[in-house]
Amino acid sequence: MSLGDYCAGSNHVLPTAGCARHSSGLSVQTFLRGIHVVEYTEAALKDVSGHVITLATAEDLPAHGEAVRRRFER
């Protein structure tokens, strides 16, 4: 365990009760919060705006679609 913990990079804190099938061992990532950034150019957003509005409407989230639609009102 010492070699894995301090040098080799393996992890001895592993999930139990069959969870190892779908979960990794405990790591620094367990305690961090991920931040996702989405960046679109105006042209790219305009290209997909119809899809966004359609999906927002289908999910009964009209304000999401409206937020995109209003960006292109002029």
PDB file of C-alpha atoms in Angstrom:
ATOM      1  CA  MET A   1       0.000   0.000   0.000  1.00  0.00           C
ATOM      2  CA  SER A   2       2.776   2.442   0.826  1.00  0.00           C
ATOM      3  CA  LEU A   3       4.240   2.351  -2.661  1.00  0.00           C
ATOM      4  CA  GLY A   4       0.820   2.913  -4.214  1.00  0.00           C
ATOM      5  CA  ASP A   5      -0.116   5.678  -1.786  1.00  0.00           C
ATOM      6  CA  TYR A   6       3.092   7.661  -2.004  1.00  0.00           C
ATOM      7  CA  CYS A   7       4.791   6.866  -5.271  1.00  0.00           C
ATOM      8  CA  ALA A   8       3.225   4.506  -7.808  1.00  0.00           C
ATOM      9  CA  GLY A   9      -0.116   6.293  -8.072  1.00  0.00           C
ATOM     10  CA  SER A  10      -2.495   3.420  -7.426  1.00  0.00           C
ATOM     11  CA  ASN A  11      -5.242   3.846  -4.868  1.00  0.00           C
ATOM     12  CA  HIS A  12      -6.033   1.433  -2.040  1.00  0.00           C
ATOM     13  CA  VAL A  13      -9.274   3.213  -1.077  1.00  0.00           C
ATOM     14  CA  LEU A  14     -11.607   1.334  -3.390  1.00  0.00           C
ATOM     15  CA  PRO A  15     -15.403   1.100  -3.466  1.00  0.00           C
ATOM     16  CA  THR A  16     -16.954  -1.922  -1.771  1.00  0.00           C
ATOM     17  CA  ALA A  17     -20.204  -3.890  -2.051  1.00  0.00           C
ATOM     18  CA  GLY A  18     -19.901  -4.259  -5.811  1.00  0.00           C
ATOM     19  CA  CYS A  19     -19.702  -0.503  -6.421  1.00  0.00           C
ATOM     20  CA  ALA A  20     -16.318  -0.927  -8.118  1.00  0.00           C
ATOM     21  CA  ARG A  21     -18.257  -1.948 -11.235  1.00  0.00           C
ATOM     22  CA  HIS A  22     -19.376   1.640 -11.741  1.00  0.00           C
ATOM     23  CA  SER A  23     -17.283   3.804  -9.382  1.00  0.00           C
ATOM     24  CA  SER A  24     -13.616   4.624  -9.037  1.00  0.00           C
ATOM     25  CA  GLY A  25     -11.616   4.708  -5.858  1.00  0.00           C
ATOM     26  CA  LEU A  26     -11.444   7.731  -3.604  1.00  0.00           C
ATOM     27  CA  SER A  27      -9.264  10.468  -5.099  1.00  0.00           C
ATOM     28  CA  VAL A  28      -8.711  14.201  -4.954  1.00  0.00           C
ATOM     29  CA  GLN A  29     -11.400  14.534  -7.649  1.00  0.00           C
ATOM     30  CA  THR A  30     -13.948  13.206  -5.137  1.00  0.00           C
ATOM     31  CA  PHE A  31     -13.620  16.440  -3.172  1.00  0.00           C
ATOM     32  CA  LEU A  32     -13.528  18.893  -6.075  1.00  0.00           C
ATOM     33  CA  ARG A  33     -16.418  20.503  -7.856  1.00  0.00           C
ATOM     34  CA  GLY A  34     -16.238  20.600 -11.616  1.00  0.00           C
ATOM     35  CA  ILE A  35     -17.000  23.774 -13.533  1.00  0.00           C
ATOM     36  CA  HIS A  36     -18.275  23.445 -17.075  1.00  0.00           C
ATOM     37  CA  VAL A  37     -17.925  26.289 -19.551  1.00  0.00           C
ATOM     38  CA  VAL A  38     -19.839  26.403 -22.823  1.00  0.00           C
ATOM     39  CA  GLU A  39     -18.754  28.991 -25.358  1.00  0.00           C
ATOM     40  CA  TYR A  40     -20.558  29.635 -28.645  1.00  0.00           C
ATOM     41  CA  THR A  41     -20.047  32.374 -31.164  1.00  0.00           C
ATOM     42  CA  GLU A  42     -23.128  34.392 -32.056  1.00  0.00           C
ATOM     43  CA  ALA A  43     -23.296  32.637 -35.426  1.00  0.00           C
ATOM     44  CA  ALA A  44     -23.020  29.179 -33.863  1.00  0.00           C
ATOM     45  CA  LEU A  45     -25.758  29.967 -31.325  1.00  0.00           C
ATOM     46  CA  LYS A  46     -27.978  31.271 -34.103  1.00  0.00           C
ATOM     47  CA  ASP A  47     -27.443  28.007 -36.019  1.00  0.00           C
ATOM     48  CA  VAL A  48     -28.673  25.876 -33.106  1.00  0.00           C
ATOM     49  CA  SER A  49     -31.220  28.302 -31.648  1.00  0.00           C
ATOM     50  CA  GLY A  50     -34.161  26.548 -33.316  1.00  0.00           C
ATOM     51  CA  HIS A  51     -33.150  23.240 -31.738  1.00  0.00           C
ATOM     52  CA  VAL A  52     -32.733  24.863 -28.315  1.00  0.00           C
ATOM     53  CA  ILE A  53     -36.153  26.519 -28.534  1.00  0.00           C
ATOM     54  CA  THR A  54     -37.801  23.280 -29.694  1.00  0.00           C
ATOM     55  CA  LEU A  55     -36.256  21.231 -26.878  1.00  0.00           C
ATOM     56  CA  ALA A  56     -37.060  23.882 -24.255  1.00  0.00           C
ATOM     57  CA  THR A  57     -40.675  23.933 -25.413  1.00  0.00           C
ATOM     58  CA  ALA A  58     -40.881  20.121 -25.369  1.00  0.00           C
ATOM     59  CA  GLU A  59     -39.543  20.078 -21.804  1.00  0.00           C
ATOM     60  CA  ASP A  60     -42.028  22.772 -20.755  1.00  0.00           C
ATOM     61  CA  LEU A  61     -39.241  25.267 -20.043  1.00  0.00           C
ATOM     62  CA  PRO A  62     -40.383  28.189 -22.204  1.00  0.00           C
ATOM     63  CA  ALA A  63     -38.130  30.763 -20.526  1.00  0.00           C
ATOM     64  CA  HIS A  64     -35.059  28.806 -21.664  1.00  0.00           C
ATOM     65  CA  GLY A  65     -36.171  29.014 -25.279  1.00  0.00           C
ATOM     66  CA  GLU A  66     -37.232  32.635 -24.860  1.00  0.00           C
ATOM     67  CA  ALA A  67     -33.779  33.575 -23.557  1.00  0.00           C
ATOM     68  CA  VAL A  68     -32.228  32.314 -26.791  1.00  0.00           C
ATOM     69  CA  ARG A  69     -34.943  33.757 -29.042  1.00  0.00           C
ATOM     70  CA  ARG A  70     -34.585  37.251 -27.559  1.00  0.00           C
ATOM     71  CA  ARG A  71     -30.868  37.337 -28.279  1.00  0.00           C
ATOM     72  CA  PHE A  72     -31.703  37.485 -31.969  1.00  0.00           C
ATOM     73  CA  GLU A  73     -34.625  39.925 -31.852  1.00  0.00           C
ATOM     74  CA  ARG A  74     -33.857  43.194 -33.547  1.00  0.00           C
TER      75      ARG A  74
END
